[in-house]
PDB file of C-alpha atoms in Angstrom:
ATOM      1  CA  MET S   1     208.116 -58.469 106.715  1.00 34.00           C
ATOM      2  CA  GLY S   2     205.282 -55.864 108.087  1.00 38.00           C
ATOM      3  CA  LEU S   3     202.136 -56.199 108.064  1.00 37.00           C
ATOM      4  CA  THR S   4     199.484 -53.860 105.979  1.00 40.00           C
ATOM      5  CA  CYS S   5     196.345 -52.468 107.426  1.00 41.00           C
ATOM      6  CA  GLN S   6     194.762 -54.929 105.737  1.00 40.00           C
ATOM      7  CA  SER S   7     196.979 -58.157 105.931  1.00 39.00           C
ATOM      8  CA  CYS S   8     196.598 -57.077 110.114  1.00 41.00           C
ATOM      9  CA  GLY S   9     192.978 -57.587 109.755  1.00 41.00           C
ATOM     10  CA  ARG S  10     192.539 -53.766 110.900  1.00 53.00           C
ATOM     11  CA  ARG S  11     190.138 -52.914 108.695  1.00 52.00           C
ATOM     12  CA  GLY S  12     187.642 -51.310 111.778  1.00 53.00           C
ATOM     13  CA  LEU S  13     189.904 -48.166 111.118  1.00 56.00           C
ATOM     14  CA  LYS S  14     187.509 -47.259 108.912  1.00 53.00           C
ATOM     15  CA  LYS S  15     184.182 -47.804 111.002  1.00 57.00           C
ATOM     16  CA  ARG S  16     186.336 -46.181 114.210  1.00 64.00           C
ATOM     17  CA  PHE S  17     188.647 -43.581 112.866  1.00 67.00           C
ATOM     18  CA  ASN S  18     187.078 -42.870 109.958  1.00 62.00           C
ATOM     19  CA  ILE S  19     190.084 -43.797 107.911  1.00 65.00           C
ATOM     20  CA  LYS S  20     189.958 -45.839 104.333  1.00 62.00           C
ATOM     21  CA  CYS S  21     192.484 -48.374 104.979  1.00 61.00           C
ATOM     22  CA  ASN S  22     193.766 -51.410 102.375  1.00 64.00           C
ATOM     23  CA  ASP S  23     196.810 -51.691 101.548  1.00 64.00           C
ATOM     24  CA  GLU S  24     198.700 -48.473 103.357  1.00 87.00           C
ATOM     25  CA  PHE S  25     200.994 -48.617 106.790  1.00 94.00           C
ATOM     26  CA  VAL S  26     199.025 -46.224 109.348  1.00 94.00           C
ATOM     27  CA  ILE S  27     201.214 -43.692 110.994  1.00 96.00           C
ATOM     28  CA  ALA S  28     200.432 -42.103 114.101  1.00 96.00           C
ATOM     29  CA  LEU S  29     201.796 -38.437 114.814  1.00 97.00           C
ATOM     30  CA  ALA S  30     202.310 -37.691 118.319  1.00 97.00           C
ATOM     31  CA  GLY S  31     203.668 -34.707 120.442  1.00 97.00           C
ATOM     32  CA  ASN S  32     203.076 -31.683 123.492  1.00 96.00           C
ATOM     33  CA  PRO S  33     202.216 -28.334 121.805  1.00 94.00           C
ATOM     34  CA  ASN S  34     204.298 -25.945 120.194  1.00 93.00           C
ATOM     35  CA  VAL S  35     207.127 -28.410 119.274  1.00 96.00           C
ATOM     36  CA  GLY S  36     206.864 -28.290 115.200  1.00 94.00           C
ATOM     37  CA  LYS S  37     204.663 -30.847 115.120  1.00 95.00           C
ATOM     38  CA  SER S  38     202.292 -29.525 112.913  1.00 93.00           C
ATOM     39  CA  THR S  39     205.984 -28.149 110.326  1.00 96.00           C
ATOM     40  CA  VAL S  40     207.129 -32.168 110.444  1.00 97.00           C
ATOM     41  CA  PHE S  41     203.686 -32.953 109.230  1.00 96.00           C
ATOM     42  CA  ASN S  42     202.920 -30.579 106.021  1.00 94.00           C
ATOM     43  CA  ALA S  43     206.858 -31.164 105.703  1.00 95.00           C
ATOM     44  CA  LEU S  44     206.030 -34.653 105.191  1.00 96.00           C
ATOM     45  CA  THR S  45     202.314 -34.815 103.487  1.00 94.00           C
ATOM     46  CA  GLY S  46     203.211 -31.594 102.274  1.00 89.00           C
ATOM     47  CA  LEU S  47     199.073 -30.713  99.936  1.00 75.00           C
ATOM     48  CA  LYS S  48     198.354 -34.404 100.306  1.00 73.00           C
ATOM     49  CA  GLN S  49     195.890 -33.659 103.706  1.00 79.00           C
ATOM     50  CA  HIS S  50     192.626 -34.332 104.781  1.00 80.00           C
ATOM     51  CA  THR S  51     190.477 -32.167 107.910  1.00 77.00           C
ATOM     52  CA  GLY S  52     187.369 -33.387 109.314  1.00 72.00           C
ATOM     53  CA  ASN S  53     185.977 -34.573 112.917  1.00 72.00           C
ATOM     54  CA  TRP S  54     187.041 -37.706 115.097  1.00 69.00           C
ATOM     55  CA  PRO S  55     184.123 -39.877 115.050  1.00 66.00           C
ATOM     56  CA  GLY S  56     181.914 -38.529 117.433  1.00 67.00           C
ATOM     57  CA  LYS S  57     184.297 -35.884 118.832  1.00 72.00           C
ATOM     58  CA  THR S  58     184.293 -32.127 118.036  1.00 71.00           C
ATOM     59  CA  VAL S  59     188.185 -32.590 118.136  1.00 80.00           C
ATOM     60  CA  VAL S  60     189.788 -32.097 114.779  1.00 77.00           C
ATOM     61  CA  ASN S  61     191.332 -34.565 112.687  1.00 80.00           C
ATOM     62  CA  THR S  62     193.955 -34.301 110.728  1.00 88.00           C
ATOM     63  CA  ARG S  63     195.557 -36.835 107.923  1.00 90.00           C
ATOM     64  CA  GLY S  64     198.022 -37.291 104.862  1.00 92.00           C
ATOM     65  CA  HIS S  65     200.159 -39.228 103.068  1.00 93.00           C
ATOM     66  CA  PHE S  66     203.361 -39.882 101.846  1.00 95.00           C
ATOM     67  CA  TYR S  67     205.024 -42.653  99.634  1.00 95.00           C
ATOM     68  CA  PHE S  68     208.465 -43.683 100.973  1.00 97.00           C
ATOM     69  CA  LYS S  69     210.116 -46.473  99.116  1.00 96.00           C
ATOM     70  CA  ASN S  70     206.997 -47.259  96.761  1.00 94.00           C
ATOM     71  CA  LYS S  71     205.246 -47.649 100.387  1.00 95.00           C
ATOM     72  CA  LYS S  72     202.179 -45.907 100.897  1.00 94.00           C
ATOM     73  CA  PHE S  73     201.570 -43.787 104.220  1.00 95.00           C
ATOM     74  CA  VAL S  74     198.648 -42.502 106.347  1.00 93.00           C
ATOM     75  CA  LEU S  75     199.606 -39.719 108.780  1.00 95.00           C
ATOM     76  CA  MET S  76     197.240 -39.151 111.985  1.00 94.00           C
ATOM     77  CA  ASP S  77     198.153 -36.115 113.090  1.00 94.00           C
ATOM     78  CA  LEU S  78     197.025 -36.849 116.668  1.00 94.00           C
ATOM     79  CA  PRO S  79     195.645 -33.798 118.711  1.00 93.00           C
ATOM     80  CA  GLY S  80     199.052 -32.238 121.042  1.00 93.00           C
ATOM     81  CA  THR S  81     198.891 -33.226 124.229  1.00 94.00           C
ATOM     82  CA  TYR S  82     201.272 -33.657 127.783  1.00 95.00           C
ATOM     83  CA  SER S  83     200.502 -36.557 128.863  1.00 93.00           C
ATOM     84  CA  LEU S  84     197.580 -39.755 127.515  1.00 92.00           C
ATOM     85  CA  LEU S  85     196.312 -39.814 130.544  1.00 89.00           C
ATOM     86  CA  ALA S  86     192.863 -38.481 129.361  1.00 81.00           C
ATOM     87  CA  ASN S  87     192.439 -35.624 130.798  1.00 85.00           C
ATOM     88  CA  SER S  88     191.122 -34.031 128.470  1.00 90.00           C
ATOM     89  CA  VAL S  89     189.323 -35.095 124.874  1.00 89.00           C
ATOM     90  CA  GLU S  90     192.210 -34.803 123.205  1.00 90.00           C
ATOM     91  CA  GLU S  91     194.445 -36.772 125.428  1.00 91.00           C
ATOM     92  CA  GLU S  92     191.779 -39.086 124.948  1.00 90.00           C
ATOM     93  CA  VAL S  93     191.577 -38.799 121.158  1.00 90.00           C
ATOM     94  CA  ALA S  94     195.105 -39.357 121.196  1.00 92.00           C
ATOM     95  CA  ARG S  95     195.325 -42.400 124.055  1.00 93.00           C
ATOM     96  CA  ASP S  96     192.894 -44.620 121.701  1.00 91.00           C
ATOM     97  CA  PHE S  97     193.707 -44.146 118.142  1.00 92.00           C
ATOM     98  CA  ILE S  98     197.715 -45.838 119.600  1.00 93.00           C
ATOM     99  CA  CYS S  99     195.316 -48.685 121.518  1.00 90.00           C
ATOM    100  CA  PHE S 100     193.063 -48.855 119.747  1.00 88.00           C
ATOM    101  CA  GLY S 101     194.202 -47.859 115.592  1.00 87.00           C
ATOM    102  CA  LYS S 102     196.883 -49.969 116.190  1.00 88.00           C
ATOM    103  CA  PRO S 103     199.240 -47.921 113.994  1.00 93.00           C
ATOM    104  CA  ASP S 104     201.749 -49.722 112.007  1.00 95.00           C
ATOM    105  CA  ALA S 105     204.323 -46.872 113.839  1.00 97.00           C
ATOM    106  CA  THR S 106     204.057 -43.822 115.859  1.00 98.00           C
ATOM    107  CA  ILE S 107     206.632 -40.643 115.807  1.00 98.00           C
ATOM    108  CA  VAL S 108     206.408 -38.719 118.708  1.00 98.00           C
ATOM    109  CA  VAL S 109     207.619 -35.283 117.887  1.00 98.00           C
ATOM    110  CA  ALA S 110     210.198 -33.481 120.959  1.00 98.00           C
ATOM    111  CA  ASP S 111     211.525 -30.408 120.808  1.00 97.00           C
ATOM    112  CA  ALA S 112     215.524 -30.803 121.352  1.00 97.00           C
ATOM    113  CA  THR S 113     215.525 -26.623 123.880  1.00 97.00           C
ATOM    114  CA  CYS S 114     213.048 -28.822 126.187  1.00 95.00           C
ATOM    115  CA  LEU S 115     213.670 -32.471 125.832  1.00 96.00           C
ATOM    116  CA  GLU S 116     213.125 -33.498 129.375  1.00 94.00           C
ATOM    117  CA  ARG S 117     209.823 -31.670 129.493  1.00 94.00           C
ATOM    118  CA  ASN S 118     209.099 -33.944 126.102  1.00 96.00           C
ATOM    119  CA  LEU S 119     209.737 -37.922 127.331  1.00 96.00           C
ATOM    120  CA  ASN S 120     206.657 -37.291 129.849  1.00 95.00           C
ATOM    121  CA  LEU S 121     204.575 -38.303 126.364  1.00 96.00           C
ATOM    122  CA  VAL S 122     207.380 -40.194 125.292  1.00 97.00           C
ATOM    123  CA  LEU S 123     207.391 -42.474 128.176  1.00 96.00           C
ATOM    124  CA  GLN S 124     204.052 -42.895 127.921  1.00 95.00           C
ATOM    125  CA  VAL S 125     203.564 -43.330 124.108  1.00 96.00           C
ATOM    126  CA  MET S 126     206.484 -46.359 124.679  1.00 96.00           C
ATOM    127  CA  GLU S 127     204.099 -47.915 127.348  1.00 93.00           C
ATOM    128  CA  LEU S 128     201.399 -48.502 125.318  1.00 91.00           C
ATOM    129  CA  THR S 129     203.168 -49.662 121.839  1.00 94.00           C
ATOM    130  CA  ASP S 130     206.503 -50.950 120.183  1.00 95.00           C
ATOM    131  CA  ASN S 131     206.843 -49.226 117.618  1.00 97.00           C
ATOM    132  CA  VAL S 132     208.067 -45.739 118.403  1.00 98.00           C
ATOM    133  CA  ILE S 133     210.147 -43.738 116.624  1.00 98.00           C
ATOM    134  CA  LEU S 134     211.816 -40.897 118.843  1.00 98.00           C
ATOM    135  CA  CYS S 135     211.477 -37.313 116.484  1.00 98.00           C
ATOM    136  CA  ILE S 136     213.908 -34.985 117.926  1.00 98.00           C
ATOM    137  CA  ASN S 137     213.017 -31.288 116.365  1.00 98.00           C
ATOM    138  CA  LEU S 138     214.006 -27.845 116.410  1.00 97.00           C
ATOM    139  CA  ILE S 139     217.887 -29.213 116.727  1.00 97.00           C
ATOM    140  CA  ASP S 140     219.303 -26.210 115.369  1.00 97.00           C
ATOM    141  CA  GLU S 141     217.226 -23.885 117.636  1.00 96.00           C
ATOM    142  CA  ALA S 142     219.306 -26.361 120.777  1.00 97.00           C
ATOM    143  CA  GLU S 143     222.129 -26.053 119.244  1.00 96.00           C
ATOM    144  CA  ARG S 144     222.169 -22.066 118.854  1.00 96.00           C
ATOM    145  CA  LYS S 145     221.220 -22.389 122.752  1.00 96.00           C
ATOM    146  CA  GLY S 146     224.753 -24.464 123.686  1.00 97.00           C
ATOM    147  CA  ILE S 147     222.391 -27.829 124.033  1.00 96.00           C
ATOM    148  CA  PHE S 148     223.790 -30.858 122.632  1.00 95.00           C
ATOM    149  CA  ILE S 149     221.960 -34.030 123.102  1.00 96.00           C
ATOM    150  CA  ASP S 150     223.760 -37.391 121.670  1.00 97.00           C
ATOM    151  CA  ILE S 151     221.571 -38.956 119.900  1.00 97.00           C
ATOM    152  CA  LYS S 152     222.966 -42.230 119.539  1.00 96.00           C
ATOM    153  CA  TYR S 153     222.971 -42.653 123.794  1.00 97.00           C
ATOM    154  CA  LEU S 154     218.997 -41.405 123.755  1.00 97.00           C
ATOM    155  CA  GLU S 155     218.247 -44.158 121.214  1.00 97.00           C
ATOM    156  CA  LYS S 156     220.227 -46.634 123.330  1.00 97.00           C
ATOM    157  CA  GLU S 157     218.597 -45.998 126.719  1.00 96.00           C
ATOM    158  CA  LEU S 158     215.418 -45.530 125.527  1.00 98.00           C
ATOM    159  CA  GLY S 159     215.461 -48.490 123.109  1.00 98.00           C
ATOM    160  CA  VAL S 160     213.438 -46.982 119.932  1.00 98.00           C
ATOM    161  CA  PRO S 161     214.868 -45.487 117.298  1.00 98.00           C
ATOM    162  CA  VAL S 162     215.282 -41.871 117.547  1.00 98.00           C
ATOM    163  CA  VAL S 163     216.411 -39.166 114.611  1.00 98.00           C
ATOM    164  CA  ALA S 164     217.287 -35.260 114.836  1.00 98.00           C
ATOM    165  CA  THR S 165     215.444 -32.998 112.383  1.00 98.00           C
ATOM    166  CA  VAL S 166     214.650 -29.325 111.352  1.00 97.00           C
ATOM    167  CA  ALA S 167     211.901 -30.030 110.260  1.00 96.00           C
ATOM    168  CA  ARG S 168     211.334 -26.383 108.143  1.00 95.00           C
ATOM    169  CA  GLU S 169     214.165 -26.857 106.511  1.00 96.00           C
ATOM    170  CA  GLY S 170     213.283 -30.600 105.776  1.00 96.00           C
ATOM    171  CA  LYS S 171     216.738 -31.583 107.538  1.00 97.00           C
ATOM    172  CA  GLY S 172     216.646 -34.899 109.004  1.00 97.00           C
ATOM    173  CA  LEU S 173     213.192 -35.186 106.922  1.00 97.00           C
ATOM    174  CA  ASN S 174     214.926 -38.391 104.382  1.00 97.00           C
ATOM    175  CA  GLU S 175     216.144 -40.423 107.989  1.00 98.00           C
ATOM    176  CA  LEU S 176     212.922 -40.044 109.480  1.00 98.00           C
ATOM    177  CA  MET S 177     210.951 -41.338 107.022  1.00 98.00           C
ATOM    178  CA  GLU S 178     213.298 -44.574 106.793  1.00 98.00           C
ATOM    179  CA  ARG S 179     213.636 -45.136 110.487  1.00 98.00           C
ATOM    180  CA  VAL S 180     209.670 -45.312 110.045  1.00 98.00           C
ATOM    181  CA  TYR S 181     209.543 -47.617 106.765  1.00 98.00           C
ATOM    182  CA  ASN S 182     211.747 -49.669 108.924  1.00 98.00           C
ATOM    183  CA  VAL S 183     210.184 -50.017 111.870  1.00 98.00           C
ATOM    184  CA  ALA S 184     206.834 -50.033 110.227  1.00 97.00           C
ATOM    185  CA  LEU S 185     207.347 -53.684 107.954  1.00 96.00           C
ATOM    186  CA  GLY S 186     209.264 -55.198 110.481  1.00 97.00           C
ATOM    187  CA  ILE S 187     212.745 -54.656 109.101  1.00 97.00           C
ATOM    188  CA  GLU S 188     213.670 -52.160 112.769  1.00 97.00           C
ATOM    189  CA  ILE S 189     212.199 -53.606 115.479  1.00 97.00           C
ATOM    190  CA  PRO S 190     212.525 -51.430 118.684  1.00 97.00           C
ATOM    191  CA  ASN S 191     212.869 -52.848 122.472  1.00 96.00           C
ATOM    192  CA  PRO S 192     211.430 -49.699 124.665  1.00 96.00           C
ATOM    193  CA  LYS S 193     212.614 -49.496 127.624  1.00 93.00           C
ATOM    194  CA  LYS S 194     209.746 -50.271 130.253  1.00 88.00           C
ATOM    195  CA  VAL S 195     209.123 -47.193 133.042  1.00 91.00           C
ATOM    196  CA  ILE S 196     209.618 -49.434 136.428  1.00 93.00           C
ATOM    197  CA  TYR S 197     207.701 -47.950 139.311  1.00 94.00           C
ATOM    198  CA  SER S 198     207.372 -47.779 143.628  1.00 95.00           C
ATOM    199  CA  PRO S 199     207.398 -51.536 144.683  1.00 96.00           C
ATOM    200  CA  ASP S 200     203.367 -50.146 146.110  1.00 96.00           C
ATOM    201  CA  ILE S 201     202.551 -50.001 142.771  1.00 96.00           C
ATOM    202  CA  GLU S 202     204.252 -52.931 140.854  1.00 96.00           C
ATOM    203  CA  LYS S 203     203.082 -54.672 143.928  1.00 96.00           C
ATOM    204  CA  ALA S 204     199.178 -53.510 142.756  1.00 95.00           C
ATOM    205  CA  VAL S 205     200.073 -54.139 139.117  1.00 95.00           C
ATOM    206  CA  GLU S 206     201.505 -57.938 139.416  1.00 95.00           C
ATOM    207  CA  LYS S 207     198.874 -58.850 141.250  1.00 94.00           C
ATOM    208  CA  ILE S 208     195.713 -57.630 139.023  1.00 93.00           C
ATOM    209  CA  ALA S 209     197.032 -57.730 135.700  1.00 93.00           C
ATOM    210  CA  PRO S 210     196.392 -61.507 135.721  1.00 93.00           C
ATOM    211  CA  LYS S 211     193.163 -60.839 136.192  1.00 92.00           C
ATOM    212  CA  ILE S 212     192.841 -58.465 133.921  1.00 92.00           C
ATOM    213  CA  ASP S 213     194.401 -60.275 131.027  1.00 91.00           C
ATOM    214  CA  GLU S 214     191.763 -63.287 131.804  1.00 91.00           C
ATOM    215  CA  ILE S 215     189.360 -60.746 130.362  1.00 88.00           C
ATOM    216  CA  LEU S 216     191.326 -59.121 127.250  1.00 88.00           C
ATOM    217  CA  LYS S 217     193.261 -61.925 126.356  1.00 85.00           C
ATOM    218  CA  GLY S 218     196.228 -60.459 124.939  1.00 84.00           C
ATOM    219  CA  LYS S 219     194.183 -57.111 123.161  1.00 86.00           C
ATOM    220  CA  LEU S 220     195.877 -54.862 125.006  1.00 88.00           C
ATOM    221  CA  SER S 221     199.109 -54.343 127.251  1.00 89.00           C
ATOM    222  CA  SER S 222     197.486 -56.157 131.343  1.00 91.00           C
ATOM    223  CA  ARG S 223     200.440 -54.193 132.760  1.00 93.00           C
ATOM    224  CA  TRP S 224     199.354 -50.642 130.638  1.00 93.00           C
ATOM    225  CA  VAL S 225     195.914 -51.026 131.726  1.00 93.00           C
ATOM    226  CA  ALA S 226     195.848 -52.089 135.170  1.00 94.00           C
ATOM    227  CA  LEU S 227     198.516 -48.590 135.676  1.00 94.00           C
ATOM    228  CA  ARG S 228     195.313 -46.736 134.330  1.00 92.00           C
ATOM    229  CA  ILE S 229     192.776 -48.438 136.861  1.00 91.00           C
ATOM    230  CA  ILE S 230     195.371 -48.060 140.041  1.00 92.00           C
ATOM    231  CA  ASP S 231     195.586 -44.346 138.725  1.00 89.00           C
ATOM    232  CA  GLY S 232     192.314 -44.275 138.748  1.00 88.00           C
ATOM    233  CA  ASP S 233     191.067 -43.790 135.262  1.00 88.00           C
ATOM    234  CA  LYS S 234     187.677 -44.818 133.883  1.00 85.00           C
ATOM    235  CA  SER S 235     187.608 -43.424 130.977  1.00 88.00           C
ATOM    236  CA  ILE S 236     190.425 -46.798 129.783  1.00 90.00           C
ATOM    237  CA  LEU S 237     186.832 -48.607 130.693  1.00 88.00           C
ATOM    238  CA  ASN S 238     184.849 -46.855 128.939  1.00 87.00           C
ATOM    239  CA  SER S 239     187.092 -47.557 125.886  1.00 88.00           C
ATOM    240  CA  ILE S 240     187.783 -50.721 126.132  1.00 88.00           C
ATOM    241  CA  ASN S 241     184.638 -51.369 126.394  1.00 86.00           C
ATOM    242  CA  GLU S 242     183.675 -49.211 123.011  1.00 82.00           C
ATOM    243  CA  TYR S 243     186.111 -50.471 120.779  1.00 81.00           C
ATOM    244  CA  ILE S 244     186.831 -53.983 122.014  1.00 80.00           C
ATOM    245  CA  TYR S 245     183.006 -55.116 123.837  1.00 76.00           C
ATOM    246  CA  GLY S 246     180.986 -52.694 121.004  1.00 72.00           C
ATOM    247  CA  LYS S 247     179.673 -50.914 124.407  1.00 60.00           C
ATOM    248  CA  LYS S 248     178.996 -54.343 126.258  1.00 48.00           C
ATOM    249  CA  THR S 249     179.549 -53.162 129.591  1.00 47.00           C
ATOM    250  CA  ILE S 250     182.414 -55.209 131.187  1.00 49.00           C
ATOM    251  CA  GLU S 251     184.018 -54.716 135.178  1.00 52.00           C
ATOM    252  CA  ILE S 252     187.778 -55.526 135.302  1.00 49.00           C
ATOM    253  CA  VAL S 253     188.943 -55.094 138.262  1.00 48.00           C
ATOM    254  CA  GLY S 254     187.440 -53.561 141.751  1.00 46.00           C
ATOM    255  CA  SER S 255     188.622 -51.459 144.490  1.00 42.00           C
ATOM    256  CA  ARG S 256     189.443 -54.324 146.737  1.00 43.00           C
ATOM    257  CA  ASP S 257     191.413 -56.198 143.674  1.00 45.00           C
ATOM    258  CA  ILE S 258     193.727 -53.151 144.134  1.00 45.00           C
ATOM    259  CA  HIS S 259     194.337 -52.009 147.660  1.00 44.00           C
ATOM    260  CA  ASP S 260     193.821 -55.361 149.706  1.00 45.00           C
TER     261      ASP S 260
END
């Protein structure tokens, strides 16, 4: 049986992300712009929606809910982004919610007609959380263009549930809710394939990840944080300070540790 927001002690969601969370399961909805993410969101939640701003941001926060098998799911529509590298406030909001909001599952919507381009974000989300479901939308348009996607093979290669949908017609949404239900409740355990980088990067990660783990103590993936630091992303340190240490200043690793 999976853990609800209340039972796993994530009451901080209400304070950090303005989410009233009792016994509901919290689901994040991510995806590139123009992949039909809003269509998926509207199809699942109907008129049960609320719009505001993310705390401290000017980015719109849209949330809704749906019921499946007598369980309530709060669906958070994250800003459409091409990556989670925090090059914009939208990317930072999406990254921080997946990192620190700890959703019970994250749906990543991709466009079946240009799947290869969309997989960049999918792989980045898979580095952040294991509980990922890939929703390949617009499968009908792909078929009209002569594009065939082997869903079962892709699911095996990625190690996460993959569902084909035509959201505007409601096709595949029941299966999507079923897979979300299974992942959120721990009935289905994804095993995402991790990206292996060049030997130099992997060597640097191996060197600094243990130092990061000593500080974060399992609160975040030390490998993922190490990759962000190597990439020169200072914003992740600011977010760690804010969400984990209450804006207490910390220094995880110096530049010499990375490059020596």
